[in-house]
Short mmCIF file of C-alpha atoms in Angstrom, two decimals:
data_model
loop_
_atom_site.label_atom_id
_atom_site.label_comp_id
_atom_site.label_asym_id
_atom_site.label_seq_id
_atom_site.Cartn_x
_atom_site.Cartn_y
_atom_site.Cartn_z
CA UNK A 1 4.22 -1.86 -33.94
CA UNK A 2 3.84 -4.92 -36.26
CA UNK A 3 6.52 -3.50 -38.58
CA UNK A 4 8.96 -3.15 -35.72
CA UNK A 5 8.23 -6.64 -34.51
CA UNK A 6 8.69 -8.04 -37.98
CA UNK A 7 12.21 -6.61 -38.13
CA UNK A 8 13.21 -8.04 -34.75
CA UNK A 9 15.14 -11.28 -34.66
CA UNK A 10 14.96 -13.93 -31.99
CA UNK A 11 17.73 -13.29 -29.45
CA UNK A 12 20.54 -15.76 -29.25
CA UNK A 13 19.66 -18.60 -26.96
CA UNK A 14 21.10 -21.99 -26.33
CA UNK A 15 20.16 -24.66 -28.87
CA UNK A 16 16.64 -25.96 -28.48
CA UNK A 17 16.56 -29.09 -26.43
CA UNK A 18 14.27 -31.93 -27.45
CA UNK A 19 13.30 -32.00 -23.76
CA UNK A 20 12.42 -28.44 -22.74
CA UNK A 21 11.93 -27.48 -19.11
CA UNK A 22 9.09 -29.40 -17.56
CA UNK A 23 5.86 -27.47 -17.12
CA UNK A 24 3.41 -28.70 -14.54
CA UNK A 25 0.21 -27.42 -12.93
CA UNK A 26 2.26 -27.55 -9.71
CA UNK A 27 3.79 -24.26 -10.86
CA UNK A 28 0.54 -22.59 -9.83
CA UNK A 29 0.64 -24.03 -6.32
CA UNK A 30 2.74 -21.15 -5.02
CA UNK A 31 0.50 -18.36 -6.45
CA UNK A 32 -2.52 -20.17 -4.98
CA UNK A 33 -0.67 -20.45 -1.67
CA UNK A 34 0.08 -16.72 -1.73
CA UNK A 35 -3.63 -15.92 -2.12
CA UNK A 36 -4.59 -18.42 0.60
CA UNK A 37 -2.02 -17.09 3.07
CA UNK A 38 -3.10 -13.52 2.40
CA UNK A 39 -6.72 -14.43 3.11
CA UNK A 40 -5.71 -16.15 6.36
CA UNK A 41 -3.53 -13.17 7.24
CA UNK A 42 -6.35 -10.67 6.86
CA UNK A 43 -8.55 -12.86 9.06
CA UNK A 44 -5.82 -13.08 11.72
CA UNK A 45 -4.44 -9.56 11.86
CA UNK A 46 -6.27 -7.40 14.45
CA UNK A 47 -8.38 -4.56 13.08
CA UNK A 48 -7.28 -0.97 13.44
CA UNK A 49 -9.81 -0.50 16.24
CA UNK A 50 -8.29 -3.42 18.12
CA UNK A 51 -4.80 -2.00 17.59
CA UNK A 52 -5.48 1.36 19.24
CA UNK A 53 -3.43 0.29 22.25
CA UNK A 54 -0.34 0.24 20.04
CA UNK A 55 1.63 3.17 18.67
CA UNK A 56 1.61 3.81 14.90
CA UNK A 57 0.10 0.54 13.60
CA UNK A 58 -0.85 2.16 10.27
CA UNK A 59 2.49 1.46 8.61
CA UNK A 60 1.83 -2.27 8.41
CA UNK A 61 -1.70 -1.75 7.09
CA UNK A 62 -0.60 0.63 4.34
CA UNK A 63 2.17 -1.77 3.26
CA UNK A 64 -0.30 -4.64 3.31
CA UNK A 65 -2.74 -2.70 1.16
CA UNK A 66 0.05 -1.96 -1.35
CA UNK A 67 0.94 -5.65 -1.42
CA UNK A 68 -2.67 -6.68 -2.01
CA UNK A 69 -3.02 -4.25 -4.91
CA UNK A 70 0.24 -5.44 -6.45
CA UNK A 71 -0.81 -9.07 -6.08
CA UNK A 72 -4.04 -8.32 -7.91
CA UNK A 73 -2.05 -6.69 -10.71
CA UNK A 74 0.36 -9.63 -10.85
CA UNK A 75 -2.44 -12.17 -11.21
CA UNK A 76 -4.30 -10.11 -13.83
CA UNK A 77 -2.45 -11.46 -16.85
CA UNK A 78 -2.62 -9.98 -20.33
CA UNK A 79 -4.91 -11.98 -22.61
CA UNK A 80 -4.55 -9.81 -25.74
CA UNK A 81 -2.24 -12.30 -27.43
CA UNK A 82 -5.11 -14.81 -27.46
CA UNK A 83 -7.22 -12.57 -29.64
CA UNK A 84 -4.69 -12.29 -32.47
CA UNK A 85 -5.59 -14.53 -35.42
CA UNK A 86 -2.95 -17.15 -36.21
CA UNK A 87 -4.35 -17.32 -39.75
CA UNK A 88 -4.11 -15.98 -43.23
CA UNK A 89 -6.68 -13.52 -44.48
CA UNK A 90 -10.13 -15.00 -45.05
CA UNK A 91 -9.88 -14.16 -48.77
CA UNK A 92 -6.72 -16.19 -49.26
CA UNK A 93 -7.29 -18.53 -52.25
CA UNK A 94 -5.40 -21.41 -50.60
CA UNK A 95 -7.75 -21.73 -47.65
CA UNK A 96 -10.30 -24.47 -47.49
CA UNK A 97 -13.73 -24.44 -45.95
CA UNK A 98 -12.85 -27.79 -44.42
CA UNK A 99 -9.92 -26.34 -42.49
CA UNK A 100 -10.66 -24.77 -39.15
CA UNK A 101 -8.30 -21.93 -38.20
CA UNK A 102 -6.15 -22.71 -35.15
CA UNK A 103 -7.62 -21.24 -31.99
CA UNK A 104 -4.39 -21.12 -30.02
CA UNK A 105 -0.64 -20.99 -30.41
CA UNK A 106 -0.28 -24.65 -29.54
CA UNK A 107 -2.77 -25.62 -32.26
CA UNK A 108 -0.91 -23.51 -34.78
CA UNK A 109 2.38 -25.15 -33.82
CA UNK A 110 0.90 -28.63 -33.89
CA UNK A 111 -0.21 -28.55 -37.51
CA UNK A 112 0.78 -26.31 -40.39
CA UNK A 113 -2.36 -25.65 -42.48
CA UNK A 114 -3.20 -23.20 -45.26
CA UNK A 115 -4.49 -20.97 -42.46
CA UNK A 116 -1.15 -20.79 -40.73
CA UNK A 117 1.82 -18.54 -41.47
CA UNK A 118 5.12 -18.69 -39.67
CA UNK A 119 5.16 -14.92 -39.20
CA UNK A 120 1.74 -14.81 -37.53
CA UNK A 121 2.69 -17.68 -35.25
CA UNK A 122 5.88 -15.86 -34.30
CA UNK A 123 3.92 -12.69 -33.60
CA UNK A 124 1.59 -14.51 -31.22
CA UNK A 125 4.57 -16.07 -29.46
CA UNK A 126 6.28 -12.66 -29.25
CA UNK A 127 3.19 -10.93 -27.80
CA UNK A 128 2.77 -13.68 -25.24
CA UNK A 129 6.48 -13.58 -24.42
CA UNK A 130 6.22 -9.87 -23.64
CA UNK A 131 3.21 -10.50 -21.39
CA UNK A 132 5.14 -13.21 -19.56
CA UNK A 133 8.15 -10.90 -19.18
CA UNK A 134 5.87 -8.26 -17.63
CA UNK A 135 4.42 -10.89 -15.28
CA UNK A 136 7.91 -11.95 -14.28
CA UNK A 137 8.83 -8.34 -13.44
CA UNK A 138 5.64 -7.86 -11.41
CA UNK A 139 6.28 -10.96 -9.31
CA UNK A 140 9.89 -9.90 -8.71
CA UNK A 141 8.63 -6.53 -7.47
CA UNK A 142 5.97 -8.27 -5.40
CA UNK A 143 8.66 -10.25 -3.59
CA UNK A 144 10.43 -7.00 -2.71
CA UNK A 145 7.16 -5.54 -1.42
CA UNK A 146 6.44 -8.68 0.61
CA UNK A 147 9.81 -8.53 2.38
CA UNK A 148 8.81 -5.21 3.97
CA UNK A 149 5.80 -6.72 5.69
CA UNK A 150 7.48 -9.00 8.28
CA UNK A 151 9.73 -6.13 9.40
CA UNK A 152 6.74 -3.84 9.97
CA UNK A 153 4.85 -6.65 11.74
CA UNK A 154 7.90 -7.54 13.85
CA UNK A 155 8.00 -3.94 15.08
CA UNK A 156 4.32 -4.15 16.04
CA UNK A 157 4.92 -7.48 17.79
CA UNK A 158 7.59 -5.83 19.95
CA UNK A 159 5.23 -2.97 20.78
CA UNK A 160 2.46 -5.45 21.55
CA UNK A 161 4.72 -7.36 23.94
CA UNK A 162 5.63 -4.12 25.71
CA UNK A 163 1.96 -3.19 25.92
CA UNK A 164 1.11 -6.57 27.45
CA UNK A 165 3.76 -6.02 30.12
CA UNK A 166 2.46 -2.52 30.84
CA UNK A 167 -1.24 -3.40 30.99
CA UNK A 168 -0.59 -6.58 33.01
CA UNK A 169 1.40 -4.61 35.59
CA UNK A 170 -1.36 -2.01 35.74
CA UNK A 171 -3.97 -4.71 36.16
CA UNK A 172 -2.06 -6.32 39.01
CA UNK A 173 -1.59 -2.95 40.66
CA UNK A 174 -5.28 -2.15 40.34
CA UNK A 175 -6.30 -5.52 41.69
CA UNK A 176 -3.98 -5.00 44.67
CA UNK A 177 -5.57 -1.60 45.28
CA UNK A 178 -8.98 -3.19 45.08
CA UNK A 179 -8.12 -5.81 47.69
CA UNK A 180 -6.65 -3.12 49.91
CA UNK A 181 -9.73 -0.97 49.43
CA UNK A 182 -12.14 -3.71 50.49
CA UNK A 183 -10.35 -3.96 53.86
CA UNK A 184 -10.27 -0.20 54.35
CA UNK A 185 -13.91 0.04 53.24
CA UNK A 186 -15.07 -2.38 55.92
CA UNK A 187 -13.33 -0.32 58.55
CA UNK A 188 -14.82 2.93 57.19
CA UNK A 189 -18.31 1.49 56.98
CA UNK A 190 -18.11 0.18 60.51
CA UNK A 191 -16.75 3.52 61.67
CA UNK A 192 -19.48 5.43 59.83
CA UNK A 193 -22.20 3.23 61.28
CA UNK A 194 -20.74 3.58 64.75
CA UNK A 195 -20.83 7.35 64.38
CA UNK A 196 -24.24 7.25 62.74
CA UNK A 197 -22.85 8.74 59.55
CA UNK A 198 -25.13 7.73 56.66
CA UNK A 199 -23.41 10.31 54.42
CA UNK A 200 -20.09 8.59 55.03
CA UNK A 201 -21.57 5.30 53.88
CA UNK A 202 -22.73 6.92 50.61
CA UNK A 203 -19.23 8.25 49.96
CA UNK A 204 -17.83 4.79 50.54
CA UNK A 205 -20.37 3.30 48.09
CA UNK A 206 -19.39 5.77 45.34
CA UNK A 207 -15.76 5.06 45.96
CA UNK A 208 -16.48 1.34 45.74
CA UNK A 209 -18.14 1.78 42.33
CA UNK A 210 -15.17 3.74 41.00
CA UNK A 211 -12.66 1.16 42.23
CA UNK A 212 -14.64 -1.66 40.62
CA UNK A 213 -14.76 0.23 37.33
CA UNK A 214 -11.03 0.93 37.32
CA UNK A 215 -10.31 -2.70 38.07
CA UNK A 216 -12.52 -3.85 35.19
CA UNK A 217 -10.88 -1.41 32.77
CA UNK A 218 -7.40 -2.55 33.77
CA UNK A 219 -8.35 -6.21 33.41
CA UNK A 220 -9.98 -5.55 30.02
CA UNK A 221 -6.93 -3.71 28.67
CA UNK A 222 -4.62 -6.48 29.84
CA UNK A 223 -6.78 -9.12 28.14
CA UNK A 224 -7.05 -7.06 24.98
CA UNK A 225 -3.30 -6.42 24.83
CA UNK A 226 -2.63 -10.15 25.22
CA UNK A 227 -5.05 -10.95 22.38
CA UNK A 228 -3.45 -8.35 20.12
CA UNK A 229 0.03 -9.68 20.85
CA UNK A 230 -1.01 -13.26 20.09
CA UNK A 231 -2.66 -12.31 16.81
CA UNK A 232 0.19 -10.06 15.72
CA UNK A 233 2.68 -12.85 16.43
CA UNK A 234 0.50 -15.27 14.43
CA UNK A 235 0.36 -12.71 11.60
CA UNK A 236 4.15 -12.45 11.67
CA UNK A 237 4.43 -16.19 11.10
CA UNK A 238 2.01 -15.95 8.19
CA UNK A 239 3.93 -13.06 6.67
CA UNK A 240 7.17 -15.03 6.77
CA UNK A 241 5.37 -17.85 4.93
CA UNK A 242 3.97 -15.30 2.50
CA UNK A 243 7.43 -14.03 1.55
CA UNK A 244 8.61 -17.61 0.91
CA UNK A 245 5.53 -18.40 -1.19
CA UNK A 246 5.99 -15.22 -3.26
CA UNK A 247 9.59 -16.16 -3.92
CA UNK A 248 8.53 -19.64 -5.05
CA UNK A 249 5.80 -18.15 -7.25
CA UNK A 250 8.40 -16.42 -9.42
CA UNK A 251 9.14 -19.84 -10.94
CA UNK A 252 5.84 -19.73 -12.86
CA UNK A 253 6.68 -16.82 -15.21
CA UNK A 254 10.33 -17.90 -15.38
CA UNK A 255 9.41 -21.32 -16.74
CA UNK A 256 6.90 -19.81 -19.18
CA UNK A 257 9.52 -17.36 -20.43
CA UNK A 258 12.07 -20.14 -20.93
CA UNK A 259 9.52 -22.20 -22.85
CA UNK A 260 8.61 -19.33 -25.15
CA UNK A 261 12.27 -18.62 -25.92
CA UNK A 262 12.60 -22.29 -26.87
CA UNK A 263 9.50 -22.00 -29.06
CA UNK A 264 10.74 -18.88 -30.85
CA UNK A 265 14.16 -20.43 -31.37
CA UNK A 266 12.54 -23.55 -32.80
CA UNK A 267 10.50 -21.46 -35.24
CA UNK A 268 13.56 -19.52 -36.34
CA UNK A 269 15.08 -22.53 -38.04
CA UNK A 270 11.93 -23.74 -39.82
CA UNK A 271 10.54 -23.09 -43.27
CA UNK A 272 8.02 -20.35 -43.92
CA UNK A 273 5.30 -22.95 -44.44
CA UNK A 274 5.04 -26.49 -43.09
CA UNK A 275 7.26 -25.64 -40.15
CA UNK A 276 8.04 -28.56 -37.91
CA UNK A 277 8.14 -28.01 -34.15
CA UNK A 278 8.98 -30.91 -31.81
CA UNK A 279 5.83 -32.54 -30.47
CA UNK A 280 6.95 -32.37 -26.86
CA UNK A 281 7.49 -28.62 -27.25
CA UNK A 282 3.99 -28.22 -28.71
CA UNK A 283 2.53 -30.20 -25.81
CA UNK A 284 4.25 -27.96 -23.29
CA UNK A 285 2.95 -24.84 -25.02
CA UNK A 286 -0.56 -26.30 -24.65
CA UNK A 287 0.09 -26.86 -20.92
CA UNK A 288 1.41 -23.30 -20.65
CA UNK A 289 -1.79 -21.94 -22.19
CA UNK A 290 -3.89 -23.79 -19.64
CA UNK A 291 -1.68 -22.57 -16.80
CA UNK A 292 -1.92 -19.00 -18.06
CA UNK A 293 -5.71 -19.21 -18.11
CA UNK A 294 -5.78 -20.79 -14.65
CA UNK A 295 -3.59 -17.99 -13.34
CA UNK A 296 -6.18 -15.50 -14.58
CA UNK A 297 -8.94 -17.45 -12.84
CA UNK A 298 -7.07 -17.03 -9.57
CA UNK A 299 -8.11 -13.40 -9.64
CA UNK A 300 -11.74 -14.02 -10.47
CA UNK A 301 -12.28 -17.08 -8.27
CA UNK A 302 -10.04 -16.37 -5.28
CA UNK A 303 -8.56 -12.92 -4.86
CA UNK A 304 -11.49 -10.69 -5.81
CA UNK A 305 -14.06 -13.00 -4.25
CA UNK A 306 -12.42 -13.58 -0.90
CA UNK A 307 -10.25 -10.63 0.05
CA UNK A 308 -12.00 -7.67 1.58
CA UNK A 309 -10.76 -4.17 2.25
CA UNK A 310 -8.07 -4.52 4.92
CA UNK A 311 -9.39 -1.47 6.72
#
């Protein structure tokens, strides 16, 4: 693999600007927002047990599980490029015990020392560039996955609205029957007492218990259906925000990729040793390294720690 990489040339890009694209910690706001919205969504969306009144709610849950897994993969960035030495061999006669080897790409770009070779610096930049390209592809796919979710939730919201109408009508009907029964019951009880029919009174009592139970069930289902509809509609709003946040989050790998192309292009025109990279470009590489590490922490500190199994 190193041999193949050594033979590759930096693709043609526009001349390196002395003012590369601005990199800011704000680029991570959208990925953080995606994680936050997903956590809120899972707390809002009714459980499968609560959704039993609806027909075929599983589709949304399976799609949501796929999205969650893809998000975890998208936030788990490749750190292997960090572990590649940007140094000469330890036995190199030109090294000095007073020179500390650069610990990062930005340090290597900032100061050419006997430890630093242009080829090794390029290799680190290439490995990182490939990791960023993979991250960019994963986020693009994540956006496509996210767009499926509102459609599935919108279908459930329609079913939930229909279920509310059905259960509410049934509740009203049952309540009307209950009111009608109380009037008829009084007449039957009075008639039974007038005829001395204790057995008739017992039948009326059992019938009363059944009517009460049916009325309670109808009222409970109507209340439950209303709750499900409200939460599904709230989840739909969150999903629409989620799609927008995912789309905005694609800017993070895009800006990193643009910066690395600028870095590789800048290295292409420098000498083998004592290469000179613009200071503002070096500073932005340092910011990019911190952003990359923060992106990884999103998984450890937010996603894994807060999101539970959606089932």
